[in-house]
Amino acid sequence: HQYPFMFGLILALCWCSLVCCSRIYMGMHSILDVIAGFLYAILILVVFHPVVDLIDNFNLTYKYAPLIIISLHLALGIFSFTLDTWSTSRGDTAQILGCGAGVACGSHVNYIMGLQLDPPPHTLPLSLSSLTVTVFGKAILRLLIGVIVLLLTKVAMKKATIPLACKIFRIPHDDVRKARQRMEVELPYRYITYGMVGFSLMFVVPCLFHFIGLS
């Protein structure tokens, strides 16, 4: 979409500042951590931005892309954290990896089924539509329905994955909080649950919008 450059720049700076400050405020990271993370993000952007279209095309078109995506994200989650003690970082990382894998797989399914294809290059950039009562009401309705579907997906997957992981790895689940701190439970629970949330976000919810006429 076409929008004023200054508006996009201010929005990006505000969002970045809020994320960085929240990490410090919550005591999750030090100022040095945030600075290092910010610089590392710039490095990632410099390296991957030139090949982002190539990666995106691979994710969408290659037949075995979902298998590679899921395997890669699982491997990152398993081998990145071999902790002696429990830490919230492990679960957060698995959550992010799972969500990313779900979004990528959902995009792949959309492409294979011919849904939500990118607009032709000659139509870009798209112009923002004027804000009317109908458009605003439709946006709010889409938001409410989407959030409800994603919350239901999260609750259902959480109810299914934690007992299943405990049963497979023979871990007592009388104390669910304690069981979730075990890597054998936490990683499958976070990865599968948020993988399905990401998949629902990209595929299930848009299909529902199309079915009820909210596309």
PDB file of C-alpha atoms in Angstrom:
ATOM      1  CA  HIS A   1       0.000   0.000   0.000  1.00  0.00           C
ATOM      2  CA  GLN A   2       1.060   3.543  -0.668  1.00  0.00           C
ATOM      3  CA  TYR A   3       1.450   5.597   2.494  1.00  0.00           C
ATOM      4  CA  PRO A   4       3.541   8.612   3.535  1.00  0.00           C
ATOM      5  CA  PHE A   5       7.164   7.673   4.209  1.00  0.00           C
ATOM      6  CA  MET A   6       7.324   9.743   7.391  1.00  0.00           C
ATOM      7  CA  PHE A   7       4.240   7.985   8.772  1.00  0.00           C
ATOM      8  CA  GLY A   8       5.846   4.567   8.214  1.00  0.00           C
ATOM      9  CA  LEU A   9       9.154   5.693   9.707  1.00  0.00           C
ATOM     10  CA  ILE A  10       7.522   7.113  12.851  1.00  0.00           C
ATOM     11  CA  LEU A  11       5.391   3.993  13.291  1.00  0.00           C
ATOM     12  CA  ALA A  12       8.442   1.714  12.942  1.00  0.00           C
ATOM     13  CA  LEU A  13      10.484   3.787  15.417  1.00  0.00           C
ATOM     14  CA  CYS A  14       7.650   3.848  17.968  1.00  0.00           C
ATOM     15  CA  TRP A  15       7.081   0.098  17.692  1.00  0.00           C
ATOM     16  CA  CYS A  16      10.809  -0.653  17.996  1.00  0.00           C
ATOM     17  CA  SER A  17      11.136   1.671  21.002  1.00  0.00           C
ATOM     18  CA  LEU A  18       8.164   0.092  22.783  1.00  0.00           C
ATOM     19  CA  VAL A  19       9.551  -3.426  22.281  1.00  0.00           C
ATOM     20  CA  CYS A  20      13.035  -2.447  23.474  1.00  0.00           C
ATOM     21  CA  CYS A  21      11.779  -0.507  26.500  1.00  0.00           C
ATOM     22  CA  SER A  22       9.356  -3.269  27.499  1.00  0.00           C
ATOM     23  CA  ARG A  23      12.233  -5.776  27.663  1.00  0.00           C
ATOM     24  CA  ILE A  24      14.097  -3.516  30.084  1.00  0.00           C
ATOM     25  CA  TYR A  25      10.994  -2.577  32.095  1.00  0.00           C
ATOM     26  CA  MET A  26       9.997  -6.226  32.564  1.00  0.00           C
ATOM     27  CA  GLY A  27      13.544  -7.101  33.655  1.00  0.00           C
ATOM     28  CA  MET A  28      13.926  -9.632  30.846  1.00  0.00           C
ATOM     29  CA  HIS A  29      17.021  -7.979  29.355  1.00  0.00           C
ATOM     30  CA  SER A  30      19.634  -5.375  30.213  1.00  0.00           C
ATOM     31  CA  ILE A  31      20.278  -2.215  28.188  1.00  0.00           C
ATOM     32  CA  LEU A  32      23.345  -3.906  26.701  1.00  0.00           C
ATOM     33  CA  ASP A  33      21.206  -6.888  25.659  1.00  0.00           C
ATOM     34  CA  VAL A  34      18.763  -4.596  23.879  1.00  0.00           C
ATOM     35  CA  ILE A  35      21.520  -2.684  22.085  1.00  0.00           C
ATOM     36  CA  ALA A  36      23.161  -5.935  20.967  1.00  0.00           C
ATOM     37  CA  GLY A  37      19.802  -7.295  19.817  1.00  0.00           C
ATOM     38  CA  PHE A  38      19.071  -4.112  17.873  1.00  0.00           C
ATOM     39  CA  LEU A  39      22.441  -4.252  16.103  1.00  0.00           C
ATOM     40  CA  TYR A  40      22.004  -7.970  15.433  1.00  0.00           C
ATOM     41  CA  ALA A  41      18.588  -7.265  13.872  1.00  0.00           C
ATOM     42  CA  ILE A  42      20.193  -4.730  11.528  1.00  0.00           C
ATOM     43  CA  LEU A  43      22.804  -7.335  10.559  1.00  0.00           C
ATOM     44  CA  ILE A  44      20.087  -9.900   9.821  1.00  0.00           C
ATOM     45  CA  LEU A  45      18.229  -7.326   7.728  1.00  0.00           C
ATOM     46  CA  VAL A  46      21.331  -6.483   5.693  1.00  0.00           C
ATOM     47  CA  VAL A  47      22.078 -10.168   5.028  1.00  0.00           C
ATOM     48  CA  PHE A  48      18.579 -11.452   4.285  1.00  0.00           C
ATOM     49  CA  HIS A  49      16.862  -8.476   2.643  1.00  0.00           C
ATOM     50  CA  PRO A  50      18.510  -9.056  -0.778  1.00  0.00           C
ATOM     51  CA  VAL A  51      17.322 -12.681  -0.858  1.00  0.00           C
ATOM     52  CA  VAL A  52      13.925 -12.311   0.837  1.00  0.00           C
ATOM     53  CA  ASP A  53      12.026 -12.702  -2.468  1.00  0.00           C
ATOM     54  CA  LEU A  54      14.009 -15.857  -3.263  1.00  0.00           C
ATOM     55  CA  ILE A  55      13.235 -17.355   0.148  1.00  0.00           C
ATOM     56  CA  ASP A  56       9.583 -16.364  -0.120  1.00  0.00           C
ATOM     57  CA  ASN A  57       9.297 -17.943  -3.573  1.00  0.00           C
ATOM     58  CA  PHE A  58      10.883 -21.160  -2.253  1.00  0.00           C
ATOM     59  CA  ASN A  59       8.444 -21.286   0.695  1.00  0.00           C
ATOM     60  CA  LEU A  60       5.464 -20.817  -1.590  1.00  0.00           C
ATOM     61  CA  THR A  61       6.312 -22.942  -4.606  1.00  0.00           C
ATOM     62  CA  TYR A  62       8.609 -25.806  -3.591  1.00  0.00           C
ATOM     63  CA  LYS A  63       6.632 -29.003  -3.015  1.00  0.00           C
ATOM     64  CA  TYR A  64       8.525 -30.082   0.086  1.00  0.00           C
ATOM     65  CA  ALA A  65       8.893 -26.611   1.581  1.00  0.00           C
ATOM     66  CA  PRO A  66       6.529 -27.283   4.549  1.00  0.00           C
ATOM     67  CA  LEU A  67       8.543 -30.379   5.529  1.00  0.00           C
ATOM     68  CA  ILE A  68      11.805 -28.413   5.373  1.00  0.00           C
ATOM     69  CA  ILE A  69      10.302 -25.469   7.280  1.00  0.00           C
ATOM     70  CA  ILE A  70       8.926 -27.643  10.079  1.00  0.00           C
ATOM     71  CA  SER A  71      12.135 -29.690  10.360  1.00  0.00           C
ATOM     72  CA  LEU A  72      14.341 -26.596  10.424  1.00  0.00           C
ATOM     73  CA  HIS A  73      12.277 -24.823  13.067  1.00  0.00           C
ATOM     74  CA  LEU A  74      12.086 -27.967  15.189  1.00  0.00           C
ATOM     75  CA  ALA A  75      15.850 -28.432  15.007  1.00  0.00           C
ATOM     76  CA  LEU A  76      16.433 -24.810  16.021  1.00  0.00           C
ATOM     77  CA  GLY A  77      14.129 -25.243  19.005  1.00  0.00           C
ATOM     78  CA  ILE A  78      15.715 -28.507  20.148  1.00  0.00           C
ATOM     79  CA  PHE A  79      19.383 -27.702  19.689  1.00  0.00           C
ATOM     80  CA  SER A  80      19.278 -24.053  20.718  1.00  0.00           C
ATOM     81  CA  PHE A  81      18.338 -24.816  24.312  1.00  0.00           C
ATOM     82  CA  THR A  82      19.966 -27.523  26.373  1.00  0.00           C
ATOM     83  CA  LEU A  83      19.559 -25.845  29.745  1.00  0.00           C
ATOM     84  CA  ASP A  84      20.465 -27.185  33.175  1.00  0.00           C
ATOM     85  CA  THR A  85      17.623 -25.171  34.710  1.00  0.00           C
ATOM     86  CA  TRP A  86      14.295 -23.988  33.351  1.00  0.00           C
ATOM     87  CA  SER A  87      14.119 -20.570  31.707  1.00  0.00           C
ATOM     88  CA  THR A  88      11.299 -18.639  30.059  1.00  0.00           C
ATOM     89  CA  SER A  89      13.608 -18.028  27.100  1.00  0.00           C
ATOM     90  CA  ARG A  90      13.303 -21.632  25.925  1.00  0.00           C
ATOM     91  CA  GLY A  91       9.523 -21.537  25.799  1.00  0.00           C
ATOM     92  CA  ASP A  92       9.465 -18.094  24.195  1.00  0.00           C
ATOM     93  CA  THR A  93      11.882 -19.253  21.500  1.00  0.00           C
ATOM     94  CA  ALA A  94       9.847 -22.381  20.767  1.00  0.00           C
ATOM     95  CA  GLN A  95       6.723 -20.225  20.634  1.00  0.00           C
ATOM     96  CA  ILE A  96       8.262 -17.855  18.082  1.00  0.00           C
ATOM     97  CA  LEU A  97       9.655 -20.722  15.987  1.00  0.00           C
ATOM     98  CA  GLY A  98       6.330 -22.548  16.023  1.00  0.00           C
ATOM     99  CA  CYS A  99       4.385 -19.460  15.027  1.00  0.00           C
ATOM    100  CA  GLY A 100       6.837 -18.740  12.205  1.00  0.00           C
ATOM    101  CA  ALA A 101       6.583 -22.297  10.894  1.00  0.00           C
ATOM    102  CA  GLY A 102       2.782 -22.161  11.040  1.00  0.00           C
ATOM    103  CA  VAL A 103       2.640 -18.874   9.149  1.00  0.00           C
ATOM    104  CA  ALA A 104       5.027 -20.178   6.465  1.00  0.00           C
ATOM    105  CA  CYS A 105       3.058 -23.411   6.038  1.00  0.00           C
ATOM    106  CA  GLY A 106      -0.223 -21.494   5.930  1.00  0.00           C
ATOM    107  CA  SER A 107       1.174 -19.250   3.190  1.00  0.00           C
ATOM    108  CA  HIS A 108       2.291 -22.340   1.243  1.00  0.00           C
ATOM    109  CA  VAL A 109      -1.186 -23.887   1.434  1.00  0.00           C
ATOM    110  CA  ASN A 110      -2.756 -20.590   0.331  1.00  0.00           C
ATOM    111  CA  TYR A 111      -0.488 -20.500  -2.708  1.00  0.00           C
ATOM    112  CA  ILE A 112      -1.089 -24.153  -3.644  1.00  0.00           C
ATOM    113  CA  MET A 113      -4.875 -23.670  -3.401  1.00  0.00           C
ATOM    114  CA  GLY A 114      -4.791 -20.370  -5.287  1.00  0.00           C
ATOM    115  CA  LEU A 115      -5.947 -18.298  -2.324  1.00  0.00           C
ATOM    116  CA  GLN A 116      -4.696 -14.819  -1.377  1.00  0.00           C
ATOM    117  CA  LEU A 117      -2.302 -14.477  -4.288  1.00  0.00           C
ATOM    118  CA  ASP A 118      -0.189 -11.339  -4.513  1.00  0.00           C
ATOM    119  CA  PRO A 119      -1.680  -8.604  -6.709  1.00  0.00           C
ATOM    120  CA  PRO A 120      -0.117  -8.181 -10.175  1.00  0.00           C
ATOM    121  CA  PRO A 121       2.950  -5.903 -10.203  1.00  0.00           C
ATOM    122  CA  HIS A 122       1.265  -3.352 -12.489  1.00  0.00           C
ATOM    123  CA  THR A 123      -1.396  -2.684  -9.819  1.00  0.00           C
ATOM    124  CA  LEU A 124       1.174  -1.734  -7.174  1.00  0.00           C
ATOM    125  CA  PRO A 125       1.380   0.270  -5.049  1.00  0.00           C
ATOM    126  CA  LEU A 126      -2.171  -0.062  -3.785  1.00  0.00           C
ATOM    127  CA  SER A 127      -3.852   3.040  -2.457  1.00  0.00           C
ATOM    128  CA  LEU A 128      -5.451   3.109   0.977  1.00  0.00           C
ATOM    129  CA  SER A 129      -9.242   3.086   0.856  1.00  0.00           C
ATOM    130  CA  SER A 130     -11.159   5.870   2.546  1.00  0.00           C
ATOM    131  CA  LEU A 131     -12.310   5.155   6.095  1.00  0.00           C
ATOM    132  CA  THR A 132     -16.085   4.864   6.259  1.00  0.00           C
ATOM    133  CA  VAL A 133     -18.420   3.520   8.912  1.00  0.00           C
ATOM    134  CA  THR A 134     -18.921   0.336   6.865  1.00  0.00           C
ATOM    135  CA  VAL A 135     -15.187  -0.234   6.400  1.00  0.00           C
ATOM    136  CA  PHE A 136     -14.492   0.440  10.096  1.00  0.00           C
ATOM    137  CA  GLY A 137     -17.301  -1.861  11.249  1.00  0.00           C
ATOM    138  CA  LYS A 138     -16.110  -4.611   8.925  1.00  0.00           C
ATOM    139  CA  ALA A 139     -12.551  -4.271  10.240  1.00  0.00           C
ATOM    140  CA  ILE A 140     -13.715  -4.504  13.873  1.00  0.00           C
ATOM    141  CA  LEU A 141     -15.859  -7.550  13.081  1.00  0.00           C
ATOM    142  CA  ARG A 142     -12.944  -9.257  11.333  1.00  0.00           C
ATOM    143  CA  LEU A 143     -10.721  -8.483  14.318  1.00  0.00           C
ATOM    144  CA  LEU A 144     -13.173  -9.921  16.846  1.00  0.00           C
ATOM    145  CA  ILE A 145     -13.861 -13.089  14.857  1.00  0.00           C
ATOM    146  CA  GLY A 146     -10.174 -13.612  14.122  1.00  0.00           C
ATOM    147  CA  VAL A 147      -9.117 -13.187  17.748  1.00  0.00           C
ATOM    148  CA  ILE A 148     -11.832 -15.585  18.941  1.00  0.00           C
ATOM    149  CA  VAL A 149     -10.785 -18.273  16.428  1.00  0.00           C
ATOM    150  CA  LEU A 150      -7.113 -17.914  17.358  1.00  0.00           C
ATOM    151  CA  LEU A 151      -7.864 -18.056  21.091  1.00  0.00           C
ATOM    152  CA  LEU A 152     -10.005 -21.168  20.622  1.00  0.00           C
ATOM    153  CA  THR A 153      -7.206 -22.749  18.582  1.00  0.00           C
ATOM    154  CA  LYS A 154      -4.676 -21.971  21.296  1.00  0.00           C
ATOM    155  CA  VAL A 155      -6.871 -23.341  24.104  1.00  0.00           C
ATOM    156  CA  ALA A 156      -7.755 -26.521  22.190  1.00  0.00           C
ATOM    157  CA  MET A 157      -4.151 -27.281  21.241  1.00  0.00           C
ATOM    158  CA  LYS A 158      -2.927 -26.550  24.764  1.00  0.00           C
ATOM    159  CA  LYS A 159      -5.485 -28.941  26.233  1.00  0.00           C
ATOM    160  CA  ALA A 160      -4.416 -31.655  23.791  1.00  0.00           C
ATOM    161  CA  THR A 161      -0.625 -31.294  23.627  1.00  0.00           C
ATOM    162  CA  ILE A 162       0.351 -31.060  27.302  1.00  0.00           C
ATOM    163  CA  PRO A 163      -1.355 -34.331  28.431  1.00  0.00           C
ATOM    164  CA  LEU A 164      -0.195 -36.069  25.258  1.00  0.00           C
ATOM    165  CA  ALA A 165       3.439 -35.037  25.749  1.00  0.00           C
ATOM    166  CA  CYS A 166       3.282 -36.082  29.411  1.00  0.00           C
ATOM    167  CA  LYS A 167       1.883 -39.466  28.416  1.00  0.00           C
ATOM    168  CA  ILE A 168       4.463 -40.049  25.669  1.00  0.00           C
ATOM    169  CA  PHE A 169       7.440 -39.116  27.870  1.00  0.00           C
ATOM    170  CA  ARG A 170       5.892 -40.617  31.045  1.00  0.00           C
ATOM    171  CA  ILE A 171       5.944 -37.383  32.983  1.00  0.00           C
ATOM    172  CA  PRO A 172       3.422 -36.901  35.827  1.00  0.00           C
ATOM    173  CA  HIS A 173       0.958 -34.161  34.910  1.00  0.00           C
ATOM    174  CA  ASP A 174      -0.724 -33.690  38.263  1.00  0.00           C
ATOM    175  CA  ASP A 175       1.136 -30.389  38.523  1.00  0.00           C
ATOM    176  CA  VAL A 176       0.756 -28.965  35.017  1.00  0.00           C
ATOM    177  CA  ARG A 177       2.966 -25.962  35.749  1.00  0.00           C
ATOM    178  CA  LYS A 178       5.840 -28.166  36.851  1.00  0.00           C
ATOM    179  CA  ALA A 179       5.339 -30.548  33.933  1.00  0.00           C
ATOM    180  CA  ARG A 180       5.468 -27.650  31.473  1.00  0.00           C
ATOM    181  CA  GLN A 181       8.946 -26.750  32.688  1.00  0.00           C
ATOM    182  CA  ARG A 182      10.292 -30.034  31.341  1.00  0.00           C
ATOM    183  CA  MET A 183      11.793 -29.658  27.875  1.00  0.00           C
ATOM    184  CA  GLU A 184      10.016 -32.821  26.666  1.00  0.00           C
ATOM    185  CA  VAL A 185       6.676 -31.144  27.399  1.00  0.00           C
ATOM    186  CA  GLU A 186       7.388 -27.457  26.890  1.00  0.00           C
ATOM    187  CA  LEU A 187       8.861 -27.655  23.397  1.00  0.00           C
ATOM    188  CA  PRO A 188       6.100 -29.820  21.821  1.00  0.00           C
ATOM    189  CA  TYR A 189       3.399 -27.839  23.619  1.00  0.00           C
ATOM    190  CA  ARG A 190       4.720 -24.449  22.545  1.00  0.00           C
ATOM    191  CA  TYR A 191       5.744 -25.508  19.049  1.00  0.00           C
ATOM    192  CA  ILE A 192       2.563 -27.362  18.098  1.00  0.00           C
ATOM    193  CA  THR A 193       0.165 -24.946  19.800  1.00  0.00           C
ATOM    194  CA  TYR A 194       1.608 -21.769  18.306  1.00  0.00           C
ATOM    195  CA  GLY A 195       2.326 -23.510  15.016  1.00  0.00           C
ATOM    196  CA  MET A 196      -1.412 -24.138  14.698  1.00  0.00           C
ATOM    197  CA  VAL A 197      -2.129 -20.551  15.771  1.00  0.00           C
ATOM    198  CA  GLY A 198       0.144 -19.290  12.979  1.00  0.00           C
ATOM    199  CA  PHE A 199      -1.422 -21.677  10.475  1.00  0.00           C
ATOM    200  CA  SER A 200      -4.923 -20.588  11.488  1.00  0.00           C
ATOM    201  CA  LEU A 201      -3.905 -16.953  11.160  1.00  0.00           C
ATOM    202  CA  MET A 202      -2.750 -17.403   7.566  1.00  0.00           C
ATOM    203  CA  PHE A 203      -5.174 -20.037   6.273  1.00  0.00           C
ATOM    204  CA  VAL A 204      -8.138 -20.925   8.500  1.00  0.00           C
ATOM    205  CA  VAL A 205      -9.241 -17.406   9.479  1.00  0.00           C
ATOM    206  CA  PRO A 206      -9.021 -15.955   5.919  1.00  0.00           C
ATOM    207  CA  CYS A 207     -11.003 -18.943   4.615  1.00  0.00           C
ATOM    208  CA  LEU A 208     -13.632 -18.284   7.267  1.00  0.00           C
ATOM    209  CA  PHE A 209     -13.782 -14.617   6.262  1.00  0.00           C
ATOM    210  CA  HIS A 210     -14.242 -15.649   2.641  1.00  0.00           C
ATOM    211  CA  PHE A 211     -17.018 -18.091   3.591  1.00  0.00           C
ATOM    212  CA  ILE A 212     -19.020 -15.525   5.602  1.00  0.00           C
ATOM    213  CA  GLY A 213     -18.423 -12.667   3.156  1.00  0.00           C
ATOM    214  CA  LEU A 214     -15.923 -10.607   5.152  1.00  0.00           C
ATOM    215  CA  SER A 215     -12.973 -10.878   2.752  1.00  0.00           C
TER     216      SER A 215
END
